[in-house]
XYZ file of N, CA and C in Angstrom:
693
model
N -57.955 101.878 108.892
C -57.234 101.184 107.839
C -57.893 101.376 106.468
N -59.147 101.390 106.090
C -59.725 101.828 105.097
C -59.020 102.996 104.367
N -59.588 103.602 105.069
C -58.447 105.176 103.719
C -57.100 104.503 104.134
N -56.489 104.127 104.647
C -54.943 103.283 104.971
C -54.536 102.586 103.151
N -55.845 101.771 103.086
C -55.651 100.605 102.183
C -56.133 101.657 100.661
N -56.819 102.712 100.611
C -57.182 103.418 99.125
C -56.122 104.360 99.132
N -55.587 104.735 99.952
C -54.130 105.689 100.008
C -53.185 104.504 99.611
N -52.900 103.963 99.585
C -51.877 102.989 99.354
C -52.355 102.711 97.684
N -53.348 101.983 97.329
C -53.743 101.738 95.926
C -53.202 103.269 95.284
N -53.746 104.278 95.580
C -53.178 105.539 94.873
C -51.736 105.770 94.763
N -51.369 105.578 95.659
C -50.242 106.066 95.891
C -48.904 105.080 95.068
N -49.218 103.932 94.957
C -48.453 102.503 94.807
C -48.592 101.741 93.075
N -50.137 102.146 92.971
C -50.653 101.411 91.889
C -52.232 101.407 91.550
N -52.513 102.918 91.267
C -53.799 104.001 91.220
C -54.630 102.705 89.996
N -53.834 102.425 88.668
C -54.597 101.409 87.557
C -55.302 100.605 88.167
N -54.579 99.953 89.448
C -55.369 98.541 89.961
C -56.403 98.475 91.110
N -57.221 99.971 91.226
C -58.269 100.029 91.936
C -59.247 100.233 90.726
N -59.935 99.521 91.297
C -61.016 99.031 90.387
C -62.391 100.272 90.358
N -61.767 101.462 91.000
C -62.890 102.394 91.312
C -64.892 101.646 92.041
N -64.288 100.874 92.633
C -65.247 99.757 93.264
C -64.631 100.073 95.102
N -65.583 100.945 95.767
C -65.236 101.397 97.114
C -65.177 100.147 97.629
N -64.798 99.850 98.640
C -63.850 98.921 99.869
C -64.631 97.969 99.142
N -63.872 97.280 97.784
C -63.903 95.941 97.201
C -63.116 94.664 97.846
N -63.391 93.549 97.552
C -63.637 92.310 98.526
C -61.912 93.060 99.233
N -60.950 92.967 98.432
C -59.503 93.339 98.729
C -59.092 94.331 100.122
N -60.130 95.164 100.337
C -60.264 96.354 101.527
C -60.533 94.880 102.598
N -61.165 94.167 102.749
C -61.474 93.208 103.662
C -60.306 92.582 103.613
N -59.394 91.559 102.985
C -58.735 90.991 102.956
C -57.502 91.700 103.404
N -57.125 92.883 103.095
C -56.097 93.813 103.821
C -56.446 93.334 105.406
N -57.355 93.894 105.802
C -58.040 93.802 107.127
C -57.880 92.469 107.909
N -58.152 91.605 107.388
C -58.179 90.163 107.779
C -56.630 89.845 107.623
N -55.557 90.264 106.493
C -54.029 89.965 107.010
C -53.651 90.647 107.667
N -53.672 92.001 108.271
C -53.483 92.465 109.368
C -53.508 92.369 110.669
N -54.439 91.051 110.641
C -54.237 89.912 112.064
C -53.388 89.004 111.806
N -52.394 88.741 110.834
C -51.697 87.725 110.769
C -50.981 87.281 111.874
N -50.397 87.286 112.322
C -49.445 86.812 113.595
C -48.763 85.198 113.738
N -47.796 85.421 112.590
C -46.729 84.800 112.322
C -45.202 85.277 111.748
N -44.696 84.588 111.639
C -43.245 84.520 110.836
C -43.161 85.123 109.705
N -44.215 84.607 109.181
C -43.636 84.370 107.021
C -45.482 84.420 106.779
N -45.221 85.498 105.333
C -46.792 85.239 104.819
C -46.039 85.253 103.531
N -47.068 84.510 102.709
C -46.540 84.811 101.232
C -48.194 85.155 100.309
N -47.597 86.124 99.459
C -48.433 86.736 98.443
C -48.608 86.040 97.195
N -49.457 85.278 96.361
C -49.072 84.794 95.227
C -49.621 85.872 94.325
N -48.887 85.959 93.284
C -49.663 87.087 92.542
C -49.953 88.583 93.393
N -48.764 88.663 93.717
C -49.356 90.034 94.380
C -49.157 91.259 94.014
N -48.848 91.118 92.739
C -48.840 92.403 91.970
C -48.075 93.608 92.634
N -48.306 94.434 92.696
C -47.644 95.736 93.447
C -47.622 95.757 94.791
N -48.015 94.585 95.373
C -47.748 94.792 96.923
C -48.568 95.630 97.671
N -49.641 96.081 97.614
C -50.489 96.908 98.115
C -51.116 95.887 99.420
N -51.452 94.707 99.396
C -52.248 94.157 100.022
C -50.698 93.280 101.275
N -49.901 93.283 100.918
C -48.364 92.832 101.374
C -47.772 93.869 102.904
N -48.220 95.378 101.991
C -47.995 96.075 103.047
C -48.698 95.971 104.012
N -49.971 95.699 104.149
C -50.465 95.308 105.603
C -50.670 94.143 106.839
N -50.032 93.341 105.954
C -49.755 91.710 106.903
C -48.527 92.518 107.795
N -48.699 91.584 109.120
C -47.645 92.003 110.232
C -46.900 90.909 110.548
N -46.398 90.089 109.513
C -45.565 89.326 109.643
C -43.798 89.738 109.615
N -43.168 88.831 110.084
C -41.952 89.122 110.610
C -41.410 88.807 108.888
N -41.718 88.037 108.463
C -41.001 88.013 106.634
C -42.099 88.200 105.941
N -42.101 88.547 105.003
C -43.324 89.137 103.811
C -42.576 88.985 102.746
N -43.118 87.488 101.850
C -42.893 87.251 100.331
C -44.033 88.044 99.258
N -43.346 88.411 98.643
C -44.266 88.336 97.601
C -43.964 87.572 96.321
N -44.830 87.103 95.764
C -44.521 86.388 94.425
C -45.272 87.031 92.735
N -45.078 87.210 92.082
C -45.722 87.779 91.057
C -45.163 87.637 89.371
N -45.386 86.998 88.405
C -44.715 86.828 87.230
C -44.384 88.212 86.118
N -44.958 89.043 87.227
C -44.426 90.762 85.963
C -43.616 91.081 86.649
N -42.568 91.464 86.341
C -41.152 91.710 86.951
C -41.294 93.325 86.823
N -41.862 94.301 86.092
C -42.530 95.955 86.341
C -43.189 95.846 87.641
N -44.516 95.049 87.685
C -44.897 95.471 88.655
C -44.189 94.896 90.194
N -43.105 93.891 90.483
C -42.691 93.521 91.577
C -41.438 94.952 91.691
N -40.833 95.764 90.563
C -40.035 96.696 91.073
C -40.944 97.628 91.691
N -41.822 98.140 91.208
C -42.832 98.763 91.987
C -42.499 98.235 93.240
N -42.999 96.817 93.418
C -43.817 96.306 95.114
C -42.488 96.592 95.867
N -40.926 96.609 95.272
C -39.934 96.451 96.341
C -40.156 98.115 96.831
N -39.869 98.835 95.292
C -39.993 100.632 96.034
C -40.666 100.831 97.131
N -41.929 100.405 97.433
C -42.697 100.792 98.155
C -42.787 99.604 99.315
N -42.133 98.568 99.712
C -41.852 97.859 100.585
C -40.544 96.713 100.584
N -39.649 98.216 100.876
C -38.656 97.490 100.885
C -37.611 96.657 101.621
N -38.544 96.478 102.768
C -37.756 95.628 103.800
C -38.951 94.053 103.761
N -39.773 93.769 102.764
C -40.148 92.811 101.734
C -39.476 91.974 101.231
N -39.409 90.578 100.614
C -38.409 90.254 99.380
C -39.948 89.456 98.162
N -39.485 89.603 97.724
C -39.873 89.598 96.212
C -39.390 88.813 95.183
N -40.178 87.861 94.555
C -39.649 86.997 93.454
C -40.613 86.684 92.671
N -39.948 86.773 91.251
C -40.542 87.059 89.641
C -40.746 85.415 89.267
N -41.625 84.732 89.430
C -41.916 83.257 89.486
C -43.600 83.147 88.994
N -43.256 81.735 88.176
C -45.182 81.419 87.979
C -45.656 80.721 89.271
N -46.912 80.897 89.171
C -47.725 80.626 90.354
C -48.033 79.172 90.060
N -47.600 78.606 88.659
C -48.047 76.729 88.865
C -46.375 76.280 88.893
N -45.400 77.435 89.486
C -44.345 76.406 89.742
C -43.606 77.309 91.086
N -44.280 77.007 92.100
C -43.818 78.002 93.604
C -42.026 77.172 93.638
N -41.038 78.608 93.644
C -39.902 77.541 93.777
C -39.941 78.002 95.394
N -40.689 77.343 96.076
C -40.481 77.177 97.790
C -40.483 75.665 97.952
N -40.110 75.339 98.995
C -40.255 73.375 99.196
C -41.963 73.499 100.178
N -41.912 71.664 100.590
C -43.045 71.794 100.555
C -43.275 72.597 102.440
N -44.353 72.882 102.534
C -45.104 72.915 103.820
C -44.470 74.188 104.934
N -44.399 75.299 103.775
C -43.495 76.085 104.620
C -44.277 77.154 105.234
N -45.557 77.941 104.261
C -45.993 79.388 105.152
C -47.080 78.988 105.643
N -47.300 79.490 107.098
C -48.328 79.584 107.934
C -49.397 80.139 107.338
N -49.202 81.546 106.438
C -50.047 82.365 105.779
C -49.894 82.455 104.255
N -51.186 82.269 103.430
C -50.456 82.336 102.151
C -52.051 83.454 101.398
N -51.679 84.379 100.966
C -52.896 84.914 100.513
C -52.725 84.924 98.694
N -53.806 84.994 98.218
C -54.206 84.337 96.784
C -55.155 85.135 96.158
N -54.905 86.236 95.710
C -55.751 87.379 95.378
C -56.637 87.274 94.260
N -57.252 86.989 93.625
C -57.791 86.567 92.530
C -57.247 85.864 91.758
N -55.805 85.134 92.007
C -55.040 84.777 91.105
C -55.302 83.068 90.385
N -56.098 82.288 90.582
C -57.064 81.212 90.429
C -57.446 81.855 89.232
N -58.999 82.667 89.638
C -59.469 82.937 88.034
C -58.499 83.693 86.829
N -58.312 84.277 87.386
C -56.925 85.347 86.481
C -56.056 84.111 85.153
N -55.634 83.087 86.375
C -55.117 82.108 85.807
C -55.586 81.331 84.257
N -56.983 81.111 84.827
C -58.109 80.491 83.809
C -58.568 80.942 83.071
N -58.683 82.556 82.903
C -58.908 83.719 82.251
C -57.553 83.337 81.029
N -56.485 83.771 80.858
C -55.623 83.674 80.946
C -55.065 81.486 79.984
N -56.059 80.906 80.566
C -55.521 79.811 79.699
C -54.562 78.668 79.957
N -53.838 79.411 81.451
C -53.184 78.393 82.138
C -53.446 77.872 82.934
N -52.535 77.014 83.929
C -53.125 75.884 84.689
C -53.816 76.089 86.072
N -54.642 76.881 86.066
C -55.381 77.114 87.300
C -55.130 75.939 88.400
N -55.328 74.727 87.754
C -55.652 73.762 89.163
C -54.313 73.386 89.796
N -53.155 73.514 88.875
C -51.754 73.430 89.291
C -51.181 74.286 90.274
N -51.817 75.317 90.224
C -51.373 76.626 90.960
C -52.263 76.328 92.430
N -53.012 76.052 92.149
C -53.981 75.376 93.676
C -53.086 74.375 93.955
N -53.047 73.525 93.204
C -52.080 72.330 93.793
C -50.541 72.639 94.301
N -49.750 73.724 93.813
C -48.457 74.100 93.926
C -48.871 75.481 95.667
N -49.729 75.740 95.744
C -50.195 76.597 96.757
C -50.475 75.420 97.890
N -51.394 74.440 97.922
C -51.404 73.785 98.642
C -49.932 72.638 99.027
N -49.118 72.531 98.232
C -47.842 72.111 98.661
C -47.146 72.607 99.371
N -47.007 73.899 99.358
C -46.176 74.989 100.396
C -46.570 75.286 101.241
N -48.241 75.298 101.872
C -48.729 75.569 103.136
C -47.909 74.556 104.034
N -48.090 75.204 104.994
C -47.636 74.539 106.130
C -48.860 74.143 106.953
N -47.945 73.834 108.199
C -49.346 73.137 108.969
C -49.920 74.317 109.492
N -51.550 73.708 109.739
C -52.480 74.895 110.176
C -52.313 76.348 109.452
N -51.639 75.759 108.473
C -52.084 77.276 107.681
C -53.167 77.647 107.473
N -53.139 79.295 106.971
C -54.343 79.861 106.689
C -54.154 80.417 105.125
N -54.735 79.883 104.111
C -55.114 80.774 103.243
C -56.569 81.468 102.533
N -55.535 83.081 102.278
C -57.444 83.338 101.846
C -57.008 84.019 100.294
N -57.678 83.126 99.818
C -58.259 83.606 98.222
C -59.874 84.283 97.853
N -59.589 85.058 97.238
C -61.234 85.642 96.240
C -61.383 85.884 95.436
N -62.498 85.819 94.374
C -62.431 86.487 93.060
C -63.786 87.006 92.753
N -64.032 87.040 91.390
C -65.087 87.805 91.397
C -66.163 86.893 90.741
N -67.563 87.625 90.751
C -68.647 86.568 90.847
C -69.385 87.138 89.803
N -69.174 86.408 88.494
C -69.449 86.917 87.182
C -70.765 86.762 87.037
N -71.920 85.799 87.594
C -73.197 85.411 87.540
C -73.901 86.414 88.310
N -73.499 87.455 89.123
C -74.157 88.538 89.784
C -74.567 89.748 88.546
N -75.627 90.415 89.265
C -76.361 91.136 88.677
C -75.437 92.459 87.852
N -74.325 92.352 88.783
C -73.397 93.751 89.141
C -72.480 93.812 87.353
N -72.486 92.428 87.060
C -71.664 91.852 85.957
C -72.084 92.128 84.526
N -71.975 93.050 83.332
C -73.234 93.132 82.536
C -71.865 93.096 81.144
N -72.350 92.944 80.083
C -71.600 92.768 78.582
C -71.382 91.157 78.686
N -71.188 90.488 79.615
C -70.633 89.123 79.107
C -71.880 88.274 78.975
N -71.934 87.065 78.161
C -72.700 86.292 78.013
C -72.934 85.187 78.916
N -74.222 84.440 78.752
C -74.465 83.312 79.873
C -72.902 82.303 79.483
N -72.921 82.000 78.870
C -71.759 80.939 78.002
C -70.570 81.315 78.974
N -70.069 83.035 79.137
C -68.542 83.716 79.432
C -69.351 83.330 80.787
N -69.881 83.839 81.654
C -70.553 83.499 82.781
C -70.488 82.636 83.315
N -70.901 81.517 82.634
C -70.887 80.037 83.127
C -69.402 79.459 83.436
N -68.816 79.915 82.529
C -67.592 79.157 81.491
C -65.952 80.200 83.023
N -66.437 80.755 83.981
C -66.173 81.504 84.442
C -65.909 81.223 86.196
N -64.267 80.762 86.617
C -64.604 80.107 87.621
C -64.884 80.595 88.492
N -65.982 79.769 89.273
C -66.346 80.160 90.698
C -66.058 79.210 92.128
N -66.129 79.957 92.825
C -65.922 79.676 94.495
C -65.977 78.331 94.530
N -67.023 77.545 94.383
C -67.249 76.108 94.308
C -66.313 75.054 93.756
N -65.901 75.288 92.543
C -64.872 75.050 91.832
C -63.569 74.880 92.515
N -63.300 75.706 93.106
C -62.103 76.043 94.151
C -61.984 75.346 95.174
N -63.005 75.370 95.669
C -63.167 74.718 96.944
C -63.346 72.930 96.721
N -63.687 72.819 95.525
C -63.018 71.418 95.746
C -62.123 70.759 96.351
N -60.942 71.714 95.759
C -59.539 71.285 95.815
C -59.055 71.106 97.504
N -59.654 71.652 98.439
C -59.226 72.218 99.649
C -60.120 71.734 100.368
N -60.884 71.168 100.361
C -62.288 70.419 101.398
C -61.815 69.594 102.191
N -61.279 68.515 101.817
C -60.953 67.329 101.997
C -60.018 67.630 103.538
N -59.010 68.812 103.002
C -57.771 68.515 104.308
C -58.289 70.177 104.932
N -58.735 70.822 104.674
C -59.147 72.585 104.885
C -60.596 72.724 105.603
N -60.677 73.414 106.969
C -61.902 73.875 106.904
C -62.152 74.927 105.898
N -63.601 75.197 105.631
C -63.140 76.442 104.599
C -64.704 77.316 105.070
N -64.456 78.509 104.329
C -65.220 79.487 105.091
C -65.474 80.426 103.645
N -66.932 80.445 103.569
C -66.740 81.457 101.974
C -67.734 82.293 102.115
N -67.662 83.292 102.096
C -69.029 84.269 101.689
C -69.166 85.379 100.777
N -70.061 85.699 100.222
C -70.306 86.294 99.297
C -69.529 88.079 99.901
N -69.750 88.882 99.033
C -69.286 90.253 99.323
C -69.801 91.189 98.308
N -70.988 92.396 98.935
C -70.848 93.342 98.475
C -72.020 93.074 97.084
N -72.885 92.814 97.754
C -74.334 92.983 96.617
C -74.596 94.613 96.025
N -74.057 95.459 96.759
C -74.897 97.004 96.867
C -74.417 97.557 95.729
N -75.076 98.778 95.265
C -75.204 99.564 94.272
C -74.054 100.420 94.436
N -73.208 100.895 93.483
C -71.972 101.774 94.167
C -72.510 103.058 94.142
N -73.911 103.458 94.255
C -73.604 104.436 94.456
C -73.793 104.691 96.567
N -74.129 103.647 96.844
C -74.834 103.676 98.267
C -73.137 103.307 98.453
N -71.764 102.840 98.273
C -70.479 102.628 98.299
C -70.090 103.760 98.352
N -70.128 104.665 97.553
C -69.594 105.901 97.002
C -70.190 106.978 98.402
N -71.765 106.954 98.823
C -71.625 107.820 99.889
C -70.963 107.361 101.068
N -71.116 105.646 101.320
C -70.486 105.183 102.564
C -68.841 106.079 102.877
N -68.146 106.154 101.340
C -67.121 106.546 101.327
C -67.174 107.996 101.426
N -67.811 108.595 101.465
C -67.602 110.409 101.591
C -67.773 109.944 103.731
N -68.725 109.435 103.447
C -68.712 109.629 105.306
C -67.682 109.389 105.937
N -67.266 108.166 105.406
C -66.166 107.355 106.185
C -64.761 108.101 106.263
N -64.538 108.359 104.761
C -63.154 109.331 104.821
C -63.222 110.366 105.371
N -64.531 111.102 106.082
C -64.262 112.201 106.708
C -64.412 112.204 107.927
N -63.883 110.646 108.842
C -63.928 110.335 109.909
C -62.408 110.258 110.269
N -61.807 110.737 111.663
C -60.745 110.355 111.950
C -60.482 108.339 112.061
N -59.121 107.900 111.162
C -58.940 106.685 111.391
C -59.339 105.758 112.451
N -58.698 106.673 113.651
C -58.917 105.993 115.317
C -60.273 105.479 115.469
N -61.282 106.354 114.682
C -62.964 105.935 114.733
C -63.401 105.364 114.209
N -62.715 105.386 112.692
C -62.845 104.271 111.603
C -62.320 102.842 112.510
N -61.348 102.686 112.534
C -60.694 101.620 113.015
C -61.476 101.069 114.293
N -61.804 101.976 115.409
C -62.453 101.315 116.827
C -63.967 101.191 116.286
N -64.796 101.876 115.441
C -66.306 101.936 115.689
C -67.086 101.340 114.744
N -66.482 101.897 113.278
C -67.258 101.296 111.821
C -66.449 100.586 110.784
N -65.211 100.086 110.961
C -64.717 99.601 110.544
C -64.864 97.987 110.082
N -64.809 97.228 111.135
C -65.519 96.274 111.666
C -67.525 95.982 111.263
N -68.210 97.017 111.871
C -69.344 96.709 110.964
C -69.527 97.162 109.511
N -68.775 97.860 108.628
C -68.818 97.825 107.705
C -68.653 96.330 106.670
N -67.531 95.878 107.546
C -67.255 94.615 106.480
C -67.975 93.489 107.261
N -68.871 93.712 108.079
C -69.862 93.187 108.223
C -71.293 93.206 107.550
N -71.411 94.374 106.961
C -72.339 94.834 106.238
C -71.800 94.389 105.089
N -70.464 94.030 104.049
C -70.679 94.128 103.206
C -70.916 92.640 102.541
N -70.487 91.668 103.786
C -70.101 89.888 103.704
C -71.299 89.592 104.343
N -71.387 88.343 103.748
C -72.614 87.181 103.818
C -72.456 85.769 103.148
N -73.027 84.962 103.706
C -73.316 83.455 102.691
C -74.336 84.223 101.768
N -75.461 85.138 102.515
C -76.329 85.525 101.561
C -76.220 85.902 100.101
N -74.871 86.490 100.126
C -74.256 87.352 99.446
C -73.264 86.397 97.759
N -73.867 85.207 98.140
C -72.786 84.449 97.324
C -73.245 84.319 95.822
N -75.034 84.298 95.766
C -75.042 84.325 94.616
C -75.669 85.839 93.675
N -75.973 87.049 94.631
C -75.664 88.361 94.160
C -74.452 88.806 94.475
N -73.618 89.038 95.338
C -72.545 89.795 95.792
C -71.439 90.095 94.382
N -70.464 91.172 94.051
C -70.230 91.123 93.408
C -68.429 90.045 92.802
N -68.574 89.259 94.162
C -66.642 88.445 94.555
C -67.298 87.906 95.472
N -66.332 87.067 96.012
C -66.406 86.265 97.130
C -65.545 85.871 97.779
N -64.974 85.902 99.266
C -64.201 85.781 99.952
C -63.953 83.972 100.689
N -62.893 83.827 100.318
C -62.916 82.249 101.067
C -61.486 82.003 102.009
N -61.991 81.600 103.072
C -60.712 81.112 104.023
C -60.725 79.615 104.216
N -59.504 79.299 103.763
C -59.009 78.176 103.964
C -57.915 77.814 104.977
N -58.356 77.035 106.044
C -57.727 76.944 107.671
C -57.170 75.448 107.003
N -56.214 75.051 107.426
C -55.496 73.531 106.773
C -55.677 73.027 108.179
N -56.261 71.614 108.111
C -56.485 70.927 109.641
C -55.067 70.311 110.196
N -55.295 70.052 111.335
C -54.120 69.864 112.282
C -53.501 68.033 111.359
């Protein structure tokens, strides 16, 4: 699935790889690809890259650029798709089992709008025992350089987030991806010149084991969080 998921960024929406080898997003492909439900929904899912690999029986996506959702239909078009803000989900309440949240929290706050609404309008539509997984990136890591302590600080993180979701959510967060890209960059000459079947059965799996940690939360360069909604 690895070259699966950088063939797809190329192919779909080449701008929005971050030239950052199997960044937190290569995991999160991976992890909706066990979905096994009905309905997943995408908030912010931009071109649909991460959409195409959930194996759900309906696949929303949601996204407020109406360019990039014609994109996401071209390229998955037995999908549906709707041009909506993320602090006003027009779904009712308690509906997807799966809801994934791609950086779209900080993006939000970046940006000037209502970050915590959009948590709050995300947590209205889960359903029971849902699963959602959100990540973003971890501006206080080493990996992070031009911005100031102030932009840094001022810059939301994991913790922040997880407020919102403690209370009724187990939650699960770990850091991702401390390493130097250039030790990324050879992982990736090896890896792509492995047949998939081997990728997929042998190093696939310990790779994104290698690249996640709690360790990882306050170097890593993002951070991955799952949020399980209790019974």
């Amino acid at each position: 699935m690895i070259r699966q998921v950088y063939d797809t960024f190329m192919k779909v929406d080449p701008s929005s790889f971050w030239r950052n080898w199997f960044d937190s997003r290569f995991y999160i492909a991976y992890l909706s690809s066990k979905f096994n439900s009905k309905l997943v929904l995408d908030i912010g899912c931009s071109a649909g890259v991460l959409l195409n690999f959930t194996q759900a029986e309906q696949k929303i996506g949601l996204d407020i650029s109406f360019s990039l959702l014609k994109i996401a239909k071209k390229h998955n078009p037995n999908s549906d798709f709707i041009c909506a803000d993320a602090t006003k989900l027009p779904f009712r309440d308690n509906v997807f089992p799966n809801i994934l949240a791609v950086q779209i929290f900080q993006d939000l706050k970046g940006l000037g709008k209502d970050w915590e609404r959009s948590i709050l309008e995300t947590k209205r539509v889960a359903g029971k025992n849902c699963k959602i997984i959100l990540n973003g990136n971890n501006k206080m890591s080493k990996h992070f350089k031009g911005y100031t302590i102030e932009e840094k600080r001022s810059y939301l993180n994991y913790s922040q987030q997880a407020e919102f979701f403690k209370n009724e959510y187990e939650i699960k967060v770990e850091g991702y991806d401390p390493h130097p890209k250039w030790l990324m960059f050879g992982l990736k000459k090896i890896l792509f010149n492995i047949p998939d079947i081997i990728n997929e059965k042998i190093f696939e799996k310990s790779l994104f084991n290698f690249l996640r940690s709690k360790r990882y939360l306050k170097n890593g360069r993002s951070f991955i969080m799952i949020c399980k909604r209790r019974s």
